[in-house]
Coordinates of C-alpha atoms in Angstrom, one line a residue:
Chain A
M1113 CA 171.6 -5.7 105.5
L1114 CA 174.6 -7.6 106.7
E1115 CA 173.2 -11.1 106.4
S1116 CA 174.3 -11.7 103.1
F1117 CA 178.2 -11.5 104.3
F1118 CA 177.5 -13.2 107.7
H1119 CA 176.1 -16.4 106.1
M1120 CA 178.9 -16.9 103.9
A1121 CA 181.6 -19.3 105.7
K1122 CA 181.9 -21.6 102.5
S1123 CA 183.6 -25.0 102.8
I1124 CA 186.7 -25.8 100.4
A1125 CA 184.8 -28.2 98.6
E1126 CA 181.9 -25.5 97.9
L1127 CA 184.5 -23.1 97.0
Q1128 CA 186.1 -25.6 94.7
D1129 CA 182.6 -26.3 92.9
I1130 CA 182.3 -22.6 92.5
A1131 CA 185.7 -22.2 91.0
K1132 CA 185.0 -24.6 88.4
R1133 CA 181.9 -23.1 87.5
V1134 CA 183.8 -19.9 87.1
R1135 CA 186.5 -21.4 85.0
R1136 CA 183.6 -22.6 82.6
D1137 CA 182.2 -19.4 82.3
I1138 CA 185.7 -17.8 81.6
V1139 CA 186.3 -20.0 78.5
E1140 CA 182.9 -20.0 77.2
M1141 CA 182.6 -16.2 77.7
I1142 CA 186.1 -15.6 76.0
A1143 CA 185.3 -18.4 73.3
A1144 CA 182.1 -16.7 72.3
A1145 CA 183.6 -13.2 72.3
K1146 CA 186.4 -14.6 70.0
S1147 CA 188.9 -12.5 71.9
G1148 CA 190.0 -12.1 75.5
H1149 CA 192.6 -13.4 78.0
P1150 CA 191.8 -16.8 79.2
G1151 CA 195.3 -17.4 80.8
G1152 CA 195.3 -14.7 83.5
S1153 CA 191.6 -15.1 84.0
L1154 CA 192.2 -18.7 85.1
S1155 CA 195.2 -18.3 87.0
A1156 CA 193.0 -16.0 89.4
V1157 CA 190.2 -17.7 90.0
E1158 CA 190.7 -19.3 93.7
I1159 CA 191.8 -16.0 94.8
V1160 CA 188.8 -14.0 93.3
V1161 CA 186.3 -16.7 94.8
E1162 CA 187.7 -16.9 98.0
L1163 CA 187.5 -13.2 98.4
Y1164 CA 184.1 -12.8 97.1
F1165 CA 182.4 -15.9 98.7
N1166 CA 184.7 -16.4 101.8
H1167 CA 186.4 -13.3 103.0
M1168 CA 185.2 -9.8 101.9
R1169 CA 182.3 -8.0 103.7
I1170 CA 180.3 -7.3 101.0
D1171 CA 176.8 -7.2 100.5
P1172 CA 175.9 -7.9 96.6
A1173 CA 172.1 -6.8 97.5
N1174 CA 173.4 -3.3 98.7
P1175 CA 176.6 -2.8 96.4
K1176 CA 177.3 0.8 97.2
W1177 CA 177.0 0.1 101.4
A1178 CA 179.8 2.5 102.2
D1179 CA 181.6 0.2 105.1
R1180 CA 182.0 -2.7 102.1
D1181 CA 185.1 -4.3 101.6
R1182 CA 186.5 -3.6 98.1
F1183 CA 188.2 -5.5 95.6
L1184 CA 190.2 -3.8 92.6
L1185 CA 191.2 -6.1 89.4
S1186 CA 194.1 -3.9 88.6
K1187 CA 195.0 -6.3 85.8
G1188 CA 192.0 -5.3 84.3
H1189 CA 192.4 -7.7 81.1
A1190 CA 191.2 -10.5 83.8
A1191 CA 187.7 -9.1 83.5
P1192 CA 186.1 -12.4 82.7
V1193 CA 186.9 -14.0 86.2
L1194 CA 185.6 -10.9 88.1
Y1195 CA 182.5 -11.0 85.8
S1196 CA 181.8 -14.5 86.5
V1197 CA 182.3 -14.2 90.5
M1198 CA 180.4 -11.3 90.4
A1199 CA 177.7 -13.1 88.7
E1200 CA 177.6 -15.9 90.9
R1201 CA 177.6 -13.9 93.9
G1202 CA 174.4 -12.2 92.7
Y1203 CA 175.0 -8.8 91.5
A1204 CA 172.0 -7.4 89.8
D1205 CA 174.4 -5.6 87.4
T1206 CA 176.2 -8.7 86.2
P1207 CA 173.7 -11.0 85.3
K1208 CA 174.6 -14.4 84.8
D1209 CA 172.8 -15.0 81.8
K1210 CA 174.5 -12.5 80.0
L1211 CA 178.0 -13.7 80.4
N1212 CA 178.4 -14.7 76.8
T1213 CA 177.8 -11.2 75.8
L1214 CA 181.3 -10.2 76.8
R1215 CA 183.1 -8.0 74.6
Q1216 CA 179.9 -7.4 72.2
F1217 CA 178.6 -4.1 71.3
G1218 CA 175.9 -3.5 73.8
S1219 CA 177.1 -5.7 76.7
V1220 CA 178.0 -4.7 80.2
F1221 CA 180.5 -7.0 80.1
Q1222 CA 183.1 -4.7 78.4
G1223 CA 186.5 -5.7 77.3
H1224 CA 187.9 -4.4 80.6
P1225 CA 186.1 -3.6 83.7
D1226 CA 183.8 -0.5 83.2
R1227 CA 181.9 1.3 85.9
R1228 CA 179.7 3.1 83.5
F1229 CA 178.5 -0.2 82.5
I1230 CA 178.6 -2.0 85.8
P1231 CA 178.0 0.3 88.5
S1232 CA 179.2 -2.3 91.4
L1233 CA 182.7 -2.4 90.1
E1234 CA 185.0 -0.5 92.3
A1235 CA 187.0 0.8 89.6
S1236 CA 187.4 0.7 85.7
T1237 CA 190.8 -0.7 85.1
G1238 CA 192.7 -1.8 82.2
S1239 CA 195.6 0.5 81.9
L1240 CA 198.2 -1.3 83.9
G1241 CA 200.1 -0.2 87.2
Q1242 CA 197.1 2.0 88.4
G1243 CA 195.0 -0.1 90.8
L1244 CA 197.5 0.1 93.9
S1245 CA 197.4 4.0 93.9
L1246 CA 193.6 3.8 93.6
G1247 CA 193.4 1.2 96.5
L1248 CA 196.0 3.4 98.5
G1249 CA 193.6 6.5 98.3
M1250 CA 190.7 4.3 99.2
A1251 CA 192.5 2.7 102.0
L1252 CA 193.4 6.2 103.3
G1253 CA 190.0 7.6 103.1
A1254 CA 188.4 5.0 104.9
R1255 CA 191.2 5.1 107.7
L1256 CA 190.2 8.8 108.2
D1257 CA 186.6 8.1 108.6
A1258 CA 187.3 5.0 111.0
R1259 CA 185.4 2.8 108.6
P1260 CA 186.4 -1.2 109.2
S1261 CA 186.6 -1.4 105.0
R1262 CA 189.5 -3.4 103.6
F1263 CA 190.9 -2.8 100.2
F1264 CA 192.1 -5.7 97.9
V1265 CA 194.3 -5.1 94.8
M1266 CA 195.0 -7.7 92.5
M1267 CA 198.1 -6.8 90.2
G1268 CA 199.5 -9.0 87.3
D1269 CA 203.1 -10.2 87.6
G1270 CA 203.9 -8.8 84.2
E1271 CA 201.8 -5.4 85.5
I1272 CA 204.4 -4.8 88.5
Q1273 CA 206.9 -3.8 86.0
E1274 CA 205.2 -0.6 85.9
G1275 CA 207.0 2.0 88.3
Q1276 CA 203.8 3.6 89.5
I1277 CA 203.1 0.2 91.2
W1278 CA 206.4 1.0 93.2
E1279 CA 205.6 4.5 93.9
A1280 CA 202.2 3.3 95.5
A1281 CA 204.1 0.4 97.2
M1282 CA 206.5 3.0 98.7
A1283 CA 203.9 5.4 99.6
A1284 CA 201.5 2.5 101.6
A1285 CA 204.1 1.4 103.7
F1286 CA 205.3 4.9 104.6
H1287 CA 201.5 5.7 105.3
K1288 CA 201.1 2.6 107.4
V1289 CA 197.7 1.4 105.5
D1290 CA 197.3 -1.8 107.1
N1291 CA 193.6 -1.9 105.7
L1292 CA 195.3 -2.5 102.0
V1293 CA 196.2 -5.7 100.5
A1294 CA 198.0 -6.2 97.6
I1295 CA 197.9 -9.6 95.7
V1296 CA 200.2 -10.3 92.8
D1297 CA 199.0 -13.2 90.5
Y1298 CA 202.5 -14.8 89.9
N1299 CA 201.9 -16.7 86.9
R1300 CA 205.0 -16.1 85.2
I1301 CA 203.7 -15.3 81.8
Q1302 CA 202.6 -12.0 80.2
L1303 CA 201.7 -10.9 76.8
D1304 CA 205.0 -11.4 74.9
G1305 CA 206.3 -14.5 76.7
F1306 CA 207.6 -15.4 80.0
V1307 CA 208.1 -12.8 82.6
S1308 CA 211.7 -13.8 82.8
D1309 CA 212.2 -13.3 79.5
I1310 CA 210.6 -10.0 78.7
M1311 CA 211.8 -8.3 82.2
E1312 CA 212.7 -10.4 85.3
I1313 CA 210.8 -9.1 88.6
A1314 CA 212.2 -12.0 90.9
P1315 CA 212.6 -12.0 93.7
V1316 CA 209.3 -10.6 94.0
A1317 CA 208.5 -11.1 97.6
E1318 CA 211.7 -9.9 98.6
K1319 CA 211.2 -6.8 96.7
W1320 CA 207.8 -6.1 98.5
R1321 CA 209.5 -6.9 101.8
Q1322 CA 212.3 -4.2 101.1
F1323 CA 209.3 -1.8 100.4
G1324 CA 208.1 -2.4 103.9
W1325 CA 205.2 -4.9 103.1
H1326 CA 204.4 -7.7 105.2
T1327 CA 205.0 -10.3 102.4
L1328 CA 203.4 -13.7 102.4
E1329 CA 204.2 -16.3 99.5
I1330 CA 201.3 -18.8 98.9
D1331 CA 200.0 -21.4 96.5
G1332 CA 197.4 -18.9 94.7
H1333 CA 195.2 -22.1 93.6
D1334 CA 195.0 -23.5 97.4
F1335 CA 191.6 -22.1 99.2
A1336 CA 193.3 -23.0 102.6
A1337 CA 196.3 -21.0 102.0
I1338 CA 194.6 -18.3 100.4
E1339 CA 192.2 -18.0 103.2
G1340 CA 195.0 -18.1 105.8
A1341 CA 197.0 -15.6 104.1
L1342 CA 194.0 -13.1 104.0
A1343 CA 193.6 -13.9 107.9
E1344 CA 197.1 -13.0 108.2
A1345 CA 197.0 -9.6 106.4
A1346 CA 193.8 -9.0 108.4
A1347 CA 195.8 -9.5 111.8
T1348 CA 198.9 -7.6 110.6
K1349 CA 198.7 -4.0 112.0
G1350 CA 200.8 -1.2 111.0
K1351 CA 201.7 -2.0 107.6
P1352 CA 200.3 -3.3 104.2
T1353 CA 200.4 -6.8 103.5
C1354 CA 201.3 -8.1 100.0
I1355 CA 200.3 -11.8 99.0
V1356 CA 202.5 -13.3 96.3
A1357 CA 200.4 -15.7 94.8
H1358 CA 202.0 -18.4 92.8
T1359 CA 199.9 -19.5 90.3
V1360 CA 199.5 -21.5 86.7
K1361 CA 198.5 -19.2 83.9
G1362 CA 195.6 -21.1 82.1
K1363 CA 195.1 -23.1 85.4
G1364 CA 192.4 -26.1 84.9
V1365 CA 193.1 -26.4 80.9
S1366 CA 195.8 -28.7 80.1
F1367 CA 196.8 -27.3 77.0
M1368 CA 196.2 -23.5 78.3
E1369 CA 198.2 -24.2 81.2
N1370 CA 201.8 -22.5 81.2
N1371 CA 201.3 -21.7 77.5
P1372 CA 202.1 -17.9 76.8
K1373 CA 199.8 -18.4 73.8
F1374 CA 196.8 -18.1 75.6
H1375 CA 197.7 -15.0 77.5
G1376 CA 195.4 -13.2 75.0
V1377 CA 193.8 -15.6 72.7
A1378 CA 190.6 -16.7 72.7
P1379 CA 189.9 -20.6 72.5
T1380 CA 188.2 -22.1 69.1
Q1381 CA 185.3 -23.9 69.4
D1382 CA 187.0 -27.0 69.2
E1383 CA 189.4 -26.0 72.2
L1384 CA 186.3 -24.7 73.9
K1385 CA 185.0 -28.3 73.8
L1386 CA 188.1 -29.9 75.1
A1387 CA 188.2 -27.3 77.9
L1388 CA 184.8 -27.9 78.9
Q1389 CA 185.5 -31.7 79.0
E1390 CA 188.3 -31.1 81.5
L1391 CA 186.2 -29.0 83.6
K1392 CA 183.7 -31.0 84.0
Chain B
M308 CA 181.6 46.8 88.6
P309 CA 183.8 46.1 85.7
A310 CA 187.5 46.1 85.9
K311 CA 187.6 48.9 83.0
T312 CA 184.9 51.3 82.0
K313 CA 185.1 53.7 79.0
N314 CA 186.1 56.6 81.8
T315 CA 188.7 54.7 83.8
K316 CA 192.1 53.1 82.8
F317 CA 192.9 49.9 84.0
E318 CA 196.0 50.1 86.2
I319 CA 198.1 47.2 87.3
K320 CA 197.9 46.5 91.3
L321 CA 199.5 43.4 91.9
G322 CA 197.7 40.9 94.0
A323 CA 198.4 37.7 95.6
A324 CA 199.4 35.1 93.1
T325 CA 196.7 32.7 92.1
R326 CA 198.5 29.7 93.9
E327 CA 198.7 32.0 97.3
A328 CA 195.0 32.6 96.7
F329 CA 194.4 28.7 95.9
G330 CA 196.4 27.7 98.9
R331 CA 194.3 30.0 101.3
T332 CA 190.8 28.8 100.0
L333 CA 191.9 25.5 100.5
V334 CA 192.4 26.3 104.2
E335 CA 188.6 27.9 104.5
L336 CA 187.6 24.7 102.8
G337 CA 189.1 22.4 105.4
R338 CA 187.4 24.2 108.0
E339 CA 184.0 24.1 106.2
N340 CA 184.1 20.3 105.1
K341 CA 185.8 17.6 106.8
D342 CA 185.9 15.8 103.5
V343 CA 188.3 18.0 101.7
V344 CA 191.9 16.6 101.7
V345 CA 194.9 17.3 100.0
V346 CA 197.6 15.0 98.3
D347 CA 200.9 16.4 97.8
A348 CA 204.0 15.2 95.7
D349 CA 206.8 17.3 97.6
L350 CA 205.8 20.4 96.4
S351 CA 203.2 22.0 99.4
K352 CA 205.5 24.8 100.1
S353 CA 205.5 25.8 96.5
T354 CA 201.9 25.1 95.6
M355 CA 200.7 26.7 99.0
T356 CA 198.8 23.5 100.1
T357 CA 201.3 23.9 103.1
Y358 CA 199.0 26.0 104.9
F359 CA 196.2 23.2 104.3
A360 CA 199.1 20.6 105.7
K361 CA 199.5 22.7 108.8
E362 CA 196.0 23.1 109.9
F363 CA 194.8 19.6 109.0
P364 CA 197.9 17.3 109.1
D365 CA 195.5 14.2 109.4
R366 CA 194.0 15.2 105.9
F367 CA 197.1 15.6 104.1
F368 CA 198.8 12.9 102.2
S369 CA 202.4 12.9 101.2
C370 CA 202.9 11.1 98.2
G371 CA 206.9 12.2 97.8
I372 CA 208.0 13.1 94.3
A373 CA 205.6 10.7 92.6
E374 CA 203.0 12.4 90.8
S375 CA 201.5 9.5 89.0
N376 CA 200.8 8.0 92.4
M377 CA 199.8 11.0 93.8
V378 CA 197.0 11.6 91.3
G379 CA 195.9 7.9 91.7
V380 CA 195.8 8.1 95.2
G381 CA 193.6 11.2 94.8
A382 CA 191.0 9.2 92.5
G383 CA 190.9 6.6 95.2
L384 CA 190.1 9.1 98.0
A385 CA 187.5 10.5 95.4
M386 CA 186.1 7.3 95.4
V387 CA 185.4 6.9 98.7
G388 CA 183.5 10.0 99.1
K389 CA 186.4 12.4 99.7
I390 CA 186.9 15.9 98.1
P391 CA 190.6 15.5 97.2
F392 CA 192.8 18.3 95.6
V393 CA 195.9 17.0 94.3
A394 CA 198.6 19.7 93.5
S395 CA 202.0 20.3 92.1
F396 CA 203.4 22.6 89.3
S397 CA 201.1 22.1 86.4
V398 CA 203.8 20.7 84.3
F399 CA 204.4 17.6 86.5
V400 CA 200.9 17.0 87.8
V401 CA 199.4 17.0 84.3
N402 CA 202.1 15.6 82.2
K403 CA 203.2 12.8 84.7
G404 CA 199.8 12.1 86.3
F405 CA 197.7 12.5 82.7
E406 CA 197.1 8.7 82.5
Q407 CA 195.8 8.8 85.9
M408 CA 193.7 11.5 85.3
R409 CA 192.3 10.0 82.4
I410 CA 191.7 6.4 84.2
G411 CA 191.1 7.7 87.7
A412 CA 188.8 10.5 87.0
A413 CA 187.8 11.3 83.6
Y414 CA 186.9 7.6 82.2
G415 CA 186.9 6.2 85.8
R416 CA 184.4 8.9 86.8
S417 CA 185.5 10.5 90.1
N418 CA 185.2 13.7 91.9
L419 CA 189.1 14.7 91.9
K420 CA 190.3 18.2 91.9
V421 CA 193.9 18.7 90.0
V422 CA 195.4 21.7 90.7
G423 CA 198.2 22.8 88.7
T424 CA 200.5 25.8 90.0
H425 CA 203.3 27.8 88.4
S426 CA 202.0 27.4 84.9
G427 CA 203.1 29.3 81.9
I428 CA 206.2 30.7 81.4
S429 CA 205.6 33.2 84.0
I430 CA 207.5 31.2 86.5
G431 CA 210.3 33.0 85.1
E432 CA 214.1 31.7 86.4
D433 CA 213.4 27.8 86.5
G434 CA 213.5 27.5 82.9
P435 CA 211.2 25.4 80.5
S436 CA 211.5 21.9 82.3
Q437 CA 209.4 23.6 85.1
M438 CA 207.4 25.9 82.7
S439 CA 204.0 24.3 81.6
V440 CA 202.4 25.6 78.1
E441 CA 200.6 22.3 77.2
E442 CA 198.2 21.6 80.1
I443 CA 195.3 23.2 78.8
G444 CA 195.0 21.3 75.9
L445 CA 196.0 18.0 77.9
A446 CA 193.2 18.7 80.5
C447 CA 190.9 19.5 77.9
S448 CA 191.5 16.4 76.1
L449 CA 190.0 14.6 78.9
A450 CA 186.4 13.7 78.7
G451 CA 184.1 15.1 81.3
F452 CA 186.9 17.5 82.9
V453 CA 186.1 21.0 83.8
V454 CA 189.1 23.1 82.8
M455 CA 189.6 26.5 84.4
A456 CA 192.5 29.2 84.4
P457 CA 191.6 32.2 86.9
A458 CA 193.2 35.4 86.4
D459 CA 193.6 36.8 89.8
E460 CA 193.3 36.4 93.5
N461 CA 189.7 36.8 94.0
S462 CA 188.5 34.8 90.8
T463 CA 190.8 32.1 91.9
K464 CA 189.4 32.1 95.4
A465 CA 185.8 31.9 93.8
L466 CA 186.6 29.5 91.4
V467 CA 188.5 26.9 93.9
R468 CA 185.2 26.9 96.0
A469 CA 183.3 26.3 92.8
A470 CA 185.5 23.5 92.2
A471 CA 185.0 22.0 95.6
A472 CA 181.2 22.1 95.4
Y473 CA 181.2 20.8 91.9
D474 CA 180.5 16.9 91.7
G475 CA 183.3 15.9 88.8
P476 CA 186.8 16.0 87.7
V477 CA 188.4 19.6 87.6
F478 CA 191.6 21.0 86.9
I479 CA 192.5 24.7 87.8
R480 CA 195.8 26.4 86.5
T481 CA 197.3 28.7 88.8
G482 CA 200.5 30.6 88.7
R483 CA 203.7 31.6 90.4
P484 CA 203.8 35.1 90.5
K485 CA 201.8 38.1 91.8
A486 CA 198.8 38.5 89.9
P487 CA 197.5 41.9 88.9
V488 CA 193.7 42.6 90.5
V489 CA 191.1 42.5 87.9
Y490 CA 188.2 41.7 90.2
G491 CA 186.5 43.0 93.4
A492 CA 186.0 40.5 96.5
D493 CA 182.3 40.9 95.7
Q494 CA 182.5 39.4 92.1
K495 CA 180.3 36.6 91.3
F496 CA 181.9 33.5 89.1
K497 CA 180.3 30.6 87.7
I498 CA 181.8 27.6 86.2
G499 CA 181.4 28.1 82.3
K500 CA 180.2 31.8 82.5
A501 CA 182.8 34.2 81.0
I502 CA 183.0 37.6 82.4
E503 CA 182.9 40.6 80.3
V504 CA 185.4 42.9 82.0
A505 CA 185.2 45.8 79.6
A506 CA 182.5 46.5 77.3
G507 CA 183.5 47.3 73.4
R508 CA 181.9 47.3 69.8
D509 CA 184.6 47.0 67.4
I510 CA 186.8 44.1 68.5
T511 CA 186.8 41.3 71.3
L512 CA 189.9 40.4 73.5
I513 CA 189.4 36.8 75.1
A514 CA 191.9 35.9 77.6
N515 CA 192.4 34.1 80.8
G516 CA 195.1 33.8 83.5
L517 CA 197.7 36.6 83.6
L518 CA 196.8 37.5 80.1
V519 CA 193.6 39.2 81.3
A520 CA 195.1 42.2 82.7
Q521 CA 197.4 42.4 79.5
A522 CA 194.3 42.4 77.6
L523 CA 192.7 45.4 79.4
L524 CA 195.9 47.3 79.2
A525 CA 195.5 46.4 75.5
A526 CA 191.9 47.6 75.4
D527 CA 192.9 51.2 76.6
V528 CA 195.8 51.5 74.0
L529 CA 193.2 50.7 71.5
E530 CA 190.8 53.1 73.0
A531 CA 193.6 56.2 72.9
E532 CA 193.4 55.1 68.9
G533 CA 189.5 55.1 68.5
V534 CA 188.8 51.5 68.8
S535 CA 186.4 50.3 71.5
A536 CA 187.5 46.7 72.6
R537 CA 185.4 44.3 74.5
V538 CA 187.5 42.4 76.9
I539 CA 186.2 39.0 78.1
D540 CA 187.7 36.9 80.7
M541 CA 187.3 33.3 79.7
H542 CA 188.2 32.0 83.1
T543 CA 186.8 28.5 82.2
V544 CA 188.0 26.9 79.2
K545 CA 186.1 23.7 79.2
P546 CA 182.7 23.7 79.0
L547 CA 183.5 27.0 77.1
D548 CA 180.8 29.8 77.3
R549 CA 179.8 29.5 73.7
E550 CA 177.2 32.0 74.0
A551 CA 179.3 34.7 74.9
I552 CA 181.7 34.0 72.2
G553 CA 179.2 33.6 69.7
R554 CA 177.6 37.2 70.8
A555 CA 180.9 38.7 70.6
A556 CA 181.8 37.3 67.1
A557 CA 178.3 38.8 65.9
E558 CA 178.7 42.0 67.6
T559 CA 182.2 43.0 67.2
G560 CA 183.2 40.9 64.0
A561 CA 186.9 40.4 65.4
I562 CA 188.1 38.3 68.1
V563 CA 191.8 38.2 69.7
V564 CA 192.5 35.5 71.9
A565 CA 195.4 35.9 74.4
E566 CA 196.8 33.2 76.4
E567 CA 200.1 31.9 78.4
H568 CA 200.2 28.9 76.6
L569 CA 200.9 27.0 73.5
V570 CA 198.5 28.5 70.8
D571 CA 198.3 25.0 69.8
G572 CA 195.5 23.4 71.6
G573 CA 195.0 25.9 74.2
L574 CA 192.0 28.5 74.7
G575 CA 192.4 30.0 71.1
V576 CA 191.8 26.9 69.2
R577 CA 188.6 26.1 71.4
V578 CA 187.5 29.8 71.2
A579 CA 188.1 29.4 67.2
Q580 CA 185.8 26.3 67.1
A581 CA 183.0 28.0 68.8
V582 CA 183.3 30.9 66.5
A583 CA 183.5 28.7 63.3
E584 CA 180.2 27.2 64.8
T585 CA 178.4 30.1 65.6
N586 CA 179.3 33.4 63.7
P587 CA 182.6 33.3 61.9
C588 CA 184.7 36.3 61.9
V589 CA 188.4 37.4 61.5
M590 CA 190.5 36.0 64.5
E591 CA 194.1 36.6 65.6
F592 CA 196.2 34.6 68.4
V593 CA 198.4 35.6 71.1
G594 CA 200.5 32.8 72.7
I595 CA 203.5 30.9 72.5
H596 CA 204.1 29.8 69.0
D597 CA 206.1 26.4 68.8
R598 CA 208.9 26.7 71.1
Y599 CA 210.3 26.9 74.6
A600 CA 211.0 29.7 76.8
E601 CA 213.9 29.9 78.9
S602 CA 215.4 31.6 82.5
G603 CA 214.6 35.1 83.3
N604 CA 212.2 37.0 85.5
P605 CA 208.4 36.7 84.5
D606 CA 208.1 40.1 82.9
E607 CA 211.0 39.6 80.6
M608 CA 209.3 36.2 79.8
L609 CA 206.1 37.6 79.0
E610 CA 207.8 40.4 77.0
K611 CA 210.0 38.2 74.9
Y612 CA 207.6 35.5 74.0
G613 CA 205.0 38.1 72.9
L614 CA 202.6 38.0 75.7
V615 CA 202.0 41.5 76.8
A616 CA 199.3 44.3 76.1
R617 CA 201.6 45.3 73.0
D618 CA 201.3 42.1 71.7
I619 CA 197.6 41.9 72.1
A620 CA 197.1 45.5 70.8
A621 CA 199.1 44.7 67.3
A622 CA 197.1 41.4 67.1
A623 CA 194.0 43.7 67.7
R624 CA 194.9 46.0 65.0
K625 CA 195.9 43.2 62.4
A626 CA 192.4 41.7 62.9
L627 CA 190.8 45.1 62.7
A628 CA 192.6 45.4 59.2
R629 CA 191.3 42.0 58.0
K630 CA 188.0 42.9 59.1
R631 CA 187.5 46.1 56.7

């Protein structure tokens, strides 16, 4: 049962190859759907790939294995990155050949992650601000049962404007849950524009530290840095870890990078062609 | 044995508050099943989860005054196989945790148990900011939720146990004051199955929570006037016992629904829907009408806001007049 995670340990080159395929999937899926959120999907690629291919103790052939690690995409609008990575990782309920049915009637690839359609998902998300509380509850439950499971919650930077995130942040530190890792995808753009113009959240790392979290700041596109941060989180006892991942919204597609327009707009067919050329 | 028969009058005998029965039952459940856990938002001494906290400190999770997070944490615990009870005053846990109930338990499908205490206006002195008169409507609007409002100590005990055994999200409404005893300890309860607490053929009084006892008193008043009133305890508001309602409508031809809740969106409208879909008959509604209550003792509240036996009997007379 455990084989499929023991064999992992991918090289950085292999991970980068996977990341490139995932980026191609993302733009293709969203272009086919004619709606969706490319920017925040592309900014999260390396982190999600690293978790699923190199870090989490999971077994796609046995997705309900009780002692597995779990990933919660609290920023549910980045569903395409999760769908593509899960498909790439071989989960039976995320068929790779159906990725381009994203958001279409009858597709398991719903607009936001939906456990009713993909049971391997750990949570149905999409209403921002809630994933950290769910992850905290899971982490407390696993600790109670002395399970080895670890819990990874990815949030958007705009998402941490939600008050519930800070309720959960306070509670996680209070309960000393060291099997919980929060990851902030700090790409600096939210729906209406730049985060600093909509509602400033800086200094992000300092806020998490003040809330009692072991906090790291990394380049969220650097596999070695992500790997190092996740290892440091695993070694950190007595407190939860927050990884503030500095990322680029729309990463990998020049005209999407740092462009607020591509928070929630699909590329046209011409734009898709350009994007795929850049992602060769 | 029904609470009231033709030859016996219903008498108010106060038992434990339903919140107290909830707290005691939780401890029993904790002893029986190590997966039962509790999440609190700084009200354990009021919701009575404090008993559980004392006996099972490792399975009691304090969230501080943060109900949204509390409900989310509860849903997360459910997702790793626990049977979490999250509790606060109804007005806080449902209003501030509604979105989390929706995403984490209803749409997100988890085995979360939400218990609201200090429901209705019978909390008394604290006033409207602490009173909950909307939560039945809110909870019923969440797809897949079971919603219950037990009348007394024994029914609370049984229904809390039923909630723990049931696989799926549940909301239970309990109250602050001591509740009149309606049931003996041997009464059996089933989620979704109403209980006829008094037989009758001229009209049916359907109630839940504290209003069950008031409906029984009203039935005695009506009996003295020659009216035979059936009384039904609709302890489960969702799923509703449509069979019992349809039968009551057909057999008695008039229904009064009484609840300590806004008449907009509570038990009454749900019963009316079932009546409309089965055997339409005249109906009257006793509840809170588009306003907020105030400070005072619980009896003064129920009295002033029209939630006592006298009000139910008056509504019954009105319905009977329309029936003829």
